[in-house]
CSV table of C-alpha atoms in Angstrom, one decimal:
chain,number,residue,atom,x,y,z
A,853,MET,CA,98.7,91.1,109.9
A,854,ALA,CA,96.3,93.6,108.3
A,855,ASP,CA,94.9,93.2,104.8
A,856,PRO,CA,97.1,95.0,102.3
A,857,PHE,CA,94.2,97.2,101.2
A,858,VAL,CA,91.2,98.7,103.0
A,859,THR,CA,88.2,100.1,101.1
A,860,VAL,CA,86.7,103.6,101.5
A,861,SER,CA,83.6,102.1,103.3
A,862,TRP,CA,85.8,100.2,105.7
A,863,LEU,CA,87.7,103.3,106.7
A,864,LYS,CA,84.6,105.4,107.0
A,865,ASP,CA,83.2,102.9,109.4
A,866,ALA,CA,86.4,102.7,111.4
A,867,LEU,CA,86.6,106.5,111.7
A,868,ALA,CA,82.9,106.8,112.5
A,869,LYS,CA,83.4,104.5,115.4
A,870,GLY,CA,86.2,106.6,116.7
A,871,ASP,CA,88.5,103.6,116.8
A,872,PRO,CA,91.7,104.9,118.5
A,873,SER,CA,93.7,102.0,117.1
A,874,VAL,CA,93.4,103.3,113.6
A,875,ARG,CA,95.7,106.1,112.3
A,876,VAL,CA,95.4,107.6,108.8
A,877,ILE,CA,98.5,109.0,107.1
A,878,ASP,CA,98.8,111.0,103.9
A,879,VAL,CA,102.1,110.2,102.2
A,880,SER,CA,101.6,111.9,98.9
A,881,LEU,CA,104.6,112.7,96.6
A,882,PRO,CA,104.5,114.5,93.3
A,883,MET,CA,105.1,112.4,90.3
A,884,PRO,CA,108.3,113.0,88.3
A,885,GLY,CA,108.0,116.4,86.5
A,886,GLU,CA,105.1,117.6,88.7
A,887,LYS,CA,105.7,120.9,90.5
A,888,ILE,CA,103.3,120.3,93.4
A,889,ASP,CA,103.9,121.0,97.0
A,890,MET,CA,102.1,118.1,98.6
A,891,ALA,CA,102.4,119.5,102.1
A,892,GLU,CA,100.5,122.5,100.9
A,893,GLU,CA,97.9,120.3,99.2
A,894,PHE,CA,97.4,118.5,102.5
A,895,LYS,CA,96.7,121.8,104.2
A,896,LYS,CA,94.0,122.6,101.6
A,897,LYS,CA,92.2,119.3,102.0
A,898,HIS,CA,92.8,115.9,103.5
A,899,ILE,CA,91.0,112.9,105.1
A,900,ALA,CA,89.6,114.2,108.4
A,901,GLY,CA,92.0,113.1,111.2
A,902,ALA,CA,94.9,112.3,108.9
A,903,THR,CA,98.5,113.4,109.5
A,904,TYR,CA,101.0,114.1,106.8
A,905,PHE,CA,104.2,112.1,106.3
A,906,PRO,CA,107.0,113.9,104.4
A,907,LEU,CA,109.0,111.1,102.7
A,908,SER,CA,111.5,113.6,101.5
A,909,GLU,CA,112.3,114.5,105.1
A,910,VAL,CA,112.1,111.3,107.0
A,911,ARG,CA,115.0,109.5,105.3
A,912,ASN,CA,118.6,108.8,105.6
A,913,LYS,CA,120.2,112.2,105.1
A,914,ASP,CA,123.8,110.8,105.3
A,915,THR,CA,123.7,109.4,101.7
A,916,LYS,CA,123.6,111.2,98.4
A,917,PHE,CA,120.8,109.0,97.2
A,918,ALA,CA,117.3,110.4,97.6
A,919,LEU,CA,114.5,108.9,99.8
A,920,MET,CA,116.7,106.2,101.3
A,921,LEU,CA,115.3,104.5,104.4
A,922,PRO,CA,115.9,106.3,107.7
A,923,SER,CA,117.3,104.5,110.7
A,924,PRO,CA,114.8,102.4,112.8
A,925,GLU,CA,115.3,105.0,115.6
A,926,VAL,CA,114.4,108.0,113.4
A,927,PHE,CA,111.4,106.2,111.9
A,928,ALA,CA,110.1,105.1,115.3
A,929,ASP,CA,110.5,108.5,116.8
A,930,HIS,CA,108.7,110.2,113.9
A,931,VAL,CA,105.7,107.9,113.7
A,932,SER,CA,105.3,107.9,117.4
A,933,LYS,CA,105.4,111.6,118.0
A,934,VAL,CA,103.9,113.0,114.8
A,935,HIS,CA,101.4,110.3,113.9
A,936,GLY,CA,100.6,108.7,117.2
A,937,VAL,CA,101.5,105.2,116.1
A,938,SER,CA,102.2,102.4,118.5
A,939,ASN,CA,102.9,98.8,117.8
A,940,ASN,CA,99.2,97.9,118.1
A,941,THR,CA,98.0,100.6,115.8
A,942,HIS,CA,96.4,99.8,112.5
A,943,VAL,CA,98.0,102.3,110.1
A,944,VAL,CA,96.1,103.2,106.9
A,945,VAL,CA,98.2,105.1,104.3
A,946,TYR,CA,97.0,106.9,101.2
A,947,ASP,CA,98.2,109.3,98.6
A,948,ARG,CA,96.4,111.8,96.3
A,949,ASN,CA,97.7,110.8,92.9
A,950,THR,CA,95.0,111.6,90.4
A,951,LYS,CA,96.4,110.0,87.3
A,952,PHE,CA,96.6,106.4,88.6
A,953,GLY,CA,95.0,106.5,92.0
A,954,LEU,CA,98.2,105.4,93.7
A,955,PHE,CA,101.8,106.4,93.5
A,956,SER,CA,103.7,106.8,96.8
A,957,ALA,CA,101.4,105.1,99.4
A,958,CYS,CA,103.0,101.7,99.0
A,959,ARG,CA,106.4,103.2,99.9
A,960,LEU,CA,105.2,104.0,103.4
A,961,TRP,CA,103.4,100.6,103.6
A,962,TRP,CA,106.7,98.9,102.8
A,963,MET,CA,108.6,101.1,105.2
A,964,PHE,CA,106.3,100.1,108.1
A,965,ARG,CA,106.8,96.4,107.2
A,966,VAL,CA,110.6,96.9,107.0
A,967,PHE,CA,110.5,98.3,110.6
A,968,GLY,CA,108.5,95.3,111.8
A,969,HIS,CA,104.9,96.6,111.6
A,970,ALA,CA,102.6,94.3,109.6
A,971,ASN,CA,99.4,96.0,110.8
A,972,VAL,CA,99.4,98.5,107.9
A,973,SER,CA,97.1,98.9,104.9
A,974,VAL,CA,96.8,101.1,101.8
A,975,LEU,CA,93.5,102.9,101.1
A,976,ASP,CA,92.4,101.4,97.8
A,977,GLY,CA,91.7,104.1,95.3
A,978,GLY,CA,93.4,106.8,97.4
A,979,PHE,CA,92.2,110.2,98.2
A,980,GLY,CA,90.4,110.5,94.9
A,981,LYS,CA,88.1,107.6,95.7
A,982,TRP,CA,87.6,108.9,99.2
A,983,CYS,CA,86.4,112.2,97.9
A,984,SER,CA,84.2,110.7,95.2
A,985,GLU,CA,82.4,108.6,97.8
A,986,ASP,CA,81.9,111.6,100.1
A,987,GLY,CA,84.4,110.7,102.8
A,988,ALA,CA,84.9,113.4,105.5
A,989,THR,CA,87.7,115.9,104.8
A,990,ALA,CA,89.4,118.7,106.7
A,991,ASP,CA,91.9,121.4,106.0
A,992,GLY,CA,94.9,122.8,107.9
A,993,GLU,CA,98.0,121.3,109.4
A,994,SER,CA,98.2,117.8,110.7
A,995,PRO,CA,96.1,117.5,113.9
A,996,ALA,CA,97.8,117.1,117.2
A,997,VAL,CA,97.8,113.4,118.2
A,998,GLU,CA,98.4,111.5,121.4
A,999,VAL,CA,102.1,110.4,121.3
A,1000,GLY,CA,102.4,106.7,120.5
A,1001,SER,CA,105.0,104.2,121.5
A,1002,PHE,CA,106.4,102.5,118.5
A,1003,VAL,CA,109.4,100.2,118.7
A,1004,ALA,CA,111.0,99.4,115.3
A,1005,THR,CA,112.3,95.9,114.6
A,1006,TYR,CA,114.3,96.0,111.4
A,1007,GLN,CA,113.5,93.3,108.8
A,1008,ALA,CA,116.6,93.1,106.6
A,1009,GLN,CA,115.0,90.5,104.3
A,1010,TYR,CA,112.8,93.3,102.8
A,1011,VAL,CA,115.7,95.5,101.8
A,1012,MET,CA,118.3,94.9,99.1
A,1013,GLN,CA,121.5,96.7,98.5
A,1014,PHE,CA,123.6,97.4,95.4
A,1015,THR,CA,125.8,94.4,95.9
A,1016,ASP,CA,122.7,92.1,96.2
A,1017,VAL,CA,121.4,93.4,92.9
A,1018,SER,CA,124.7,93.5,90.9
A,1019,THR,CA,125.9,90.1,92.0
A,1020,GLY,CA,122.4,88.6,91.6
A,1021,LEU,CA,122.1,89.9,88.0
A,1022,ALA,CA,125.6,88.8,87.1
A,1023,SER,CA,125.0,85.2,88.3
A,1024,LYS,CA,121.4,85.2,87.0
A,1025,SER,CA,120.3,84.1,90.4
A,1026,VAL,CA,117.7,86.8,90.8
A,1027,GLN,CA,115.1,88.6,88.7
A,1028,VAL,CA,115.0,92.4,88.9
A,1029,CYS,CA,111.7,94.1,88.1
A,1030,ASP,CA,111.9,97.8,87.3
A,1031,ALA,CA,108.7,99.8,87.9
A,1032,ARG,CA,109.7,102.9,85.9
A,1033,GLY,CA,107.8,103.7,82.7
A,1034,GLY,CA,109.0,102.1,79.5
A,1035,PRO,CA,110.5,105.2,77.9
A,1036,ARG,CA,112.9,105.8,80.9
A,1037,PHE,CA,113.7,102.1,81.1
A,1038,ASN,CA,114.5,102.0,77.3
A,1039,GLY,CA,116.6,105.3,77.3
A,1040,GLU,CA,113.9,107.2,75.4
A,1041,ALA,CA,112.9,109.7,78.1
A,1042,PRO,CA,115.0,111.5,80.7
A,1043,GLU,CA,115.3,110.7,84.4
A,1044,PRO,CA,113.8,113.3,86.8
A,1045,ASN,CA,117.4,114.0,87.9
A,1046,PRO,CA,119.0,115.6,84.8
A,1047,LYS,CA,122.5,114.5,86.1
A,1048,LEU,CA,121.6,110.8,85.6
A,1049,PRO,CA,121.0,108.9,82.4
A,1050,SER,CA,118.0,106.9,81.7
A,1051,GLY,CA,118.4,103.2,80.6
A,1052,HIS,CA,118.4,100.0,82.7
A,1053,MET,CA,120.4,97.3,84.4
A,1054,VAL,CA,121.4,94.5,82.1
A,1055,GLY,CA,119.0,91.6,82.8
A,1056,ALA,CA,116.2,93.7,84.4
A,1057,THR,CA,112.6,93.4,83.4
A,1058,ASN,CA,110.4,96.4,82.9
A,1059,ILE,CA,107.0,96.3,84.6
A,1060,PRO,CA,105.6,99.9,84.9
A,1061,PHE,CA,103.9,100.2,88.3
A,1062,PHE,CA,100.7,101.4,86.8
A,1063,LYS,CA,100.1,98.0,85.1
A,1064,MET,CA,99.1,96.8,88.6
A,1065,LEU,CA,96.2,99.3,88.8
A,1066,GLN,CA,92.8,99.3,87.2
A,1067,SER,CA,92.7,102.1,84.7
A,1068,ASP,CA,88.9,102.7,85.2
A,1069,THR,CA,88.5,102.5,89.0
A,1070,LYS,CA,92.1,103.4,89.8
A,1071,THR,CA,92.1,100.6,92.4
A,1072,PHE,CA,94.6,97.8,92.7
A,1073,LYS,CA,94.2,94.7,90.5
A,1074,SER,CA,93.1,91.3,92.1
A,1075,ALA,CA,95.5,88.6,92.9
A,1076,ASP,CA,94.8,86.9,89.6
A,1077,GLY,CA,95.2,90.3,87.8
A,1078,VAL,CA,98.7,91.0,89.2
A,1079,ARG,CA,99.8,87.4,88.6
A,1080,GLU,CA,98.8,87.9,84.9
A,1081,VAL,CA,100.9,91.0,84.7
A,1082,PHE,CA,104.0,89.3,86.2
A,1083,ALA,CA,103.4,86.3,83.9
A,1084,SER,CA,103.0,88.5,80.8
A,1085,CYS,CA,106.4,90.0,81.6
A,1086,ASN,CA,108.0,86.5,82.0
A,1087,VAL,CA,108.6,87.0,85.7
A,1088,ASP,CA,108.3,83.8,87.8
A,1089,LEU,CA,107.4,84.8,91.3
A,1090,ALA,CA,108.5,81.4,92.6
A,1091,LYS,CA,112.1,82.5,91.9
A,1092,PRO,CA,114.1,85.1,93.9
A,1093,THR,CA,112.9,88.6,92.8
A,1094,ILE,CA,114.0,92.1,93.7
A,1095,MET,CA,111.9,95.2,92.9
A,1096,SER,CA,113.5,98.4,91.7
A,1097,CYS,CA,112.5,101.7,90.1
A,1098,GLY,CA,114.0,105.2,90.0
A,1099,SER,CA,114.4,106.0,93.7
A,1100,GLY,CA,112.6,103.3,95.6
A,1101,VAL,CA,109.0,104.6,95.5
A,1102,THR,CA,107.1,102.7,92.8
A,1103,ALA,CA,109.2,99.6,93.3
A,1104,CYS,CA,107.1,99.3,96.4
A,1105,VAL,CA,104.0,99.1,94.2
A,1106,LEU,CA,105.5,95.9,92.7
A,1107,ALA,CA,106.3,94.6,96.2
A,1108,MET,CA,102.7,95.2,97.1
A,1109,ALA,CA,101.6,93.4,93.9
A,1110,ALA,CA,103.7,90.4,94.9
A,1111,PHE,CA,102.1,90.5,98.4
A,1112,VAL,CA,98.6,90.6,96.8
A,1113,ALA,CA,99.7,87.6,94.7
A,1114,GLY,CA,100.5,85.7,97.9
A,1115,LEU,CA,104.2,86.4,98.3
A,1116,PRO,CA,104.6,88.9,101.1
A,1117,GLY,CA,108.4,89.0,101.3
A,1118,MET,CA,109.5,90.4,98.0
A,1119,PRO,CA,112.4,92.8,98.7
A,1120,VAL,CA,113.0,96.3,97.3
A,1121,PHE,CA,116.3,97.7,96.1
A,1122,ASP,CA,116.2,100.9,98.2
A,1123,GLY,CA,118.6,103.0,96.1
A,1124,SER,CA,117.1,101.6,92.9
A,1125,TRP,CA,118.3,103.1,89.5
A,1126,THR,CA,119.6,106.2,91.2
A,1127,GLU,CA,122.1,104.2,93.2
A,1128,PHE,CA,122.8,101.6,90.5
A,1129,VAL,CA,123.7,104.0,87.7
A,1130,GLN,CA,126.1,105.8,90.1
A,1131,SER,CA,127.7,102.6,91.4
A,1132,ALA,CA,127.8,100.0,88.6
A,1133,GLU,CA,130.2,99.5,85.8
A,1134,SER,CA,129.1,100.5,82.3
A,1135,ARG,CA,128.9,96.9,81.2
A,1136,GLN,CA,126.2,96.3,83.8
A,1137,MET,CA,123.9,98.8,82.1
A,1138,GLU,CA,122.4,99.4,78.7
A,1139,ASN,CA,120.4,101.9,76.7
A,1140,LEU,CA,122.0,104.7,78.6
A,1141,GLN,CA,120.9,108.1,77.4
A,1142,PHE,CA,121.6,111.6,78.8
A,1143,GLU,CA,120.5,114.0,76.1
A,1144,PHE,CA,117.0,114.4,74.7
A,1145,LYS,CA,115.8,116.7,72.0
A,1146,ALA,CA,113.4,119.4,73.3
A,1147,GLU,CA,109.8,118.7,72.1
């Protein structure tokens, strides 16, 4: 099992050695409200040798919920052919979020773990830190790679469904941590999808994902640091816990935080608020709000 994070210096050394077992993947997504084409940003500049993973394309397209996990077969075919990943590859993922230093990278980290690949790490500080420390960059499309041979082994314990969440909250047998920002959680700001209300599940706890990041260095907090965040929100990691957010992206930051704290198996509600608000009864939700006055 790889460490959850690697440093810029570690990755520089690995790439300088030409280690064929290391593959670097850019999995950038725009934050809610951002009008940025991350595939085009990748073409302008990326870590030399990296390939681009389109989360919005490699997903389950047979559901109305965005960014849901693809099948093991679809995932394995994509990472083998496009990214040259095999079961012995050390995958390093990053994103180019400039506000926090990390946004979507943990989603792909979690996806690899869901499909049985524990040899995956996130670049701490992301693309911003890589550039600030003069890491080698390139432009253009994803480079051609030697096709890998990845066999996915689905790990169901990392993935929670609507029924797991709704029954768990009703029986108070699980804690649900919601990684969205406080205004969306509290029904004070709109969801990215204007057809959905903001608000939250009754019984959920709000832990905005960025609380797990250092505001100055934009790197992840230490084990003690993330434990303090969970504790300050009255979340007991010794109890069953499910991570959620808007569409399953930043929930994975909280799953990573639990991993850093020594609990590697915290599951994610894949459909998150997007699925819950379209599936639950009104009594299971609160602070619902559709309309917001224009600023």
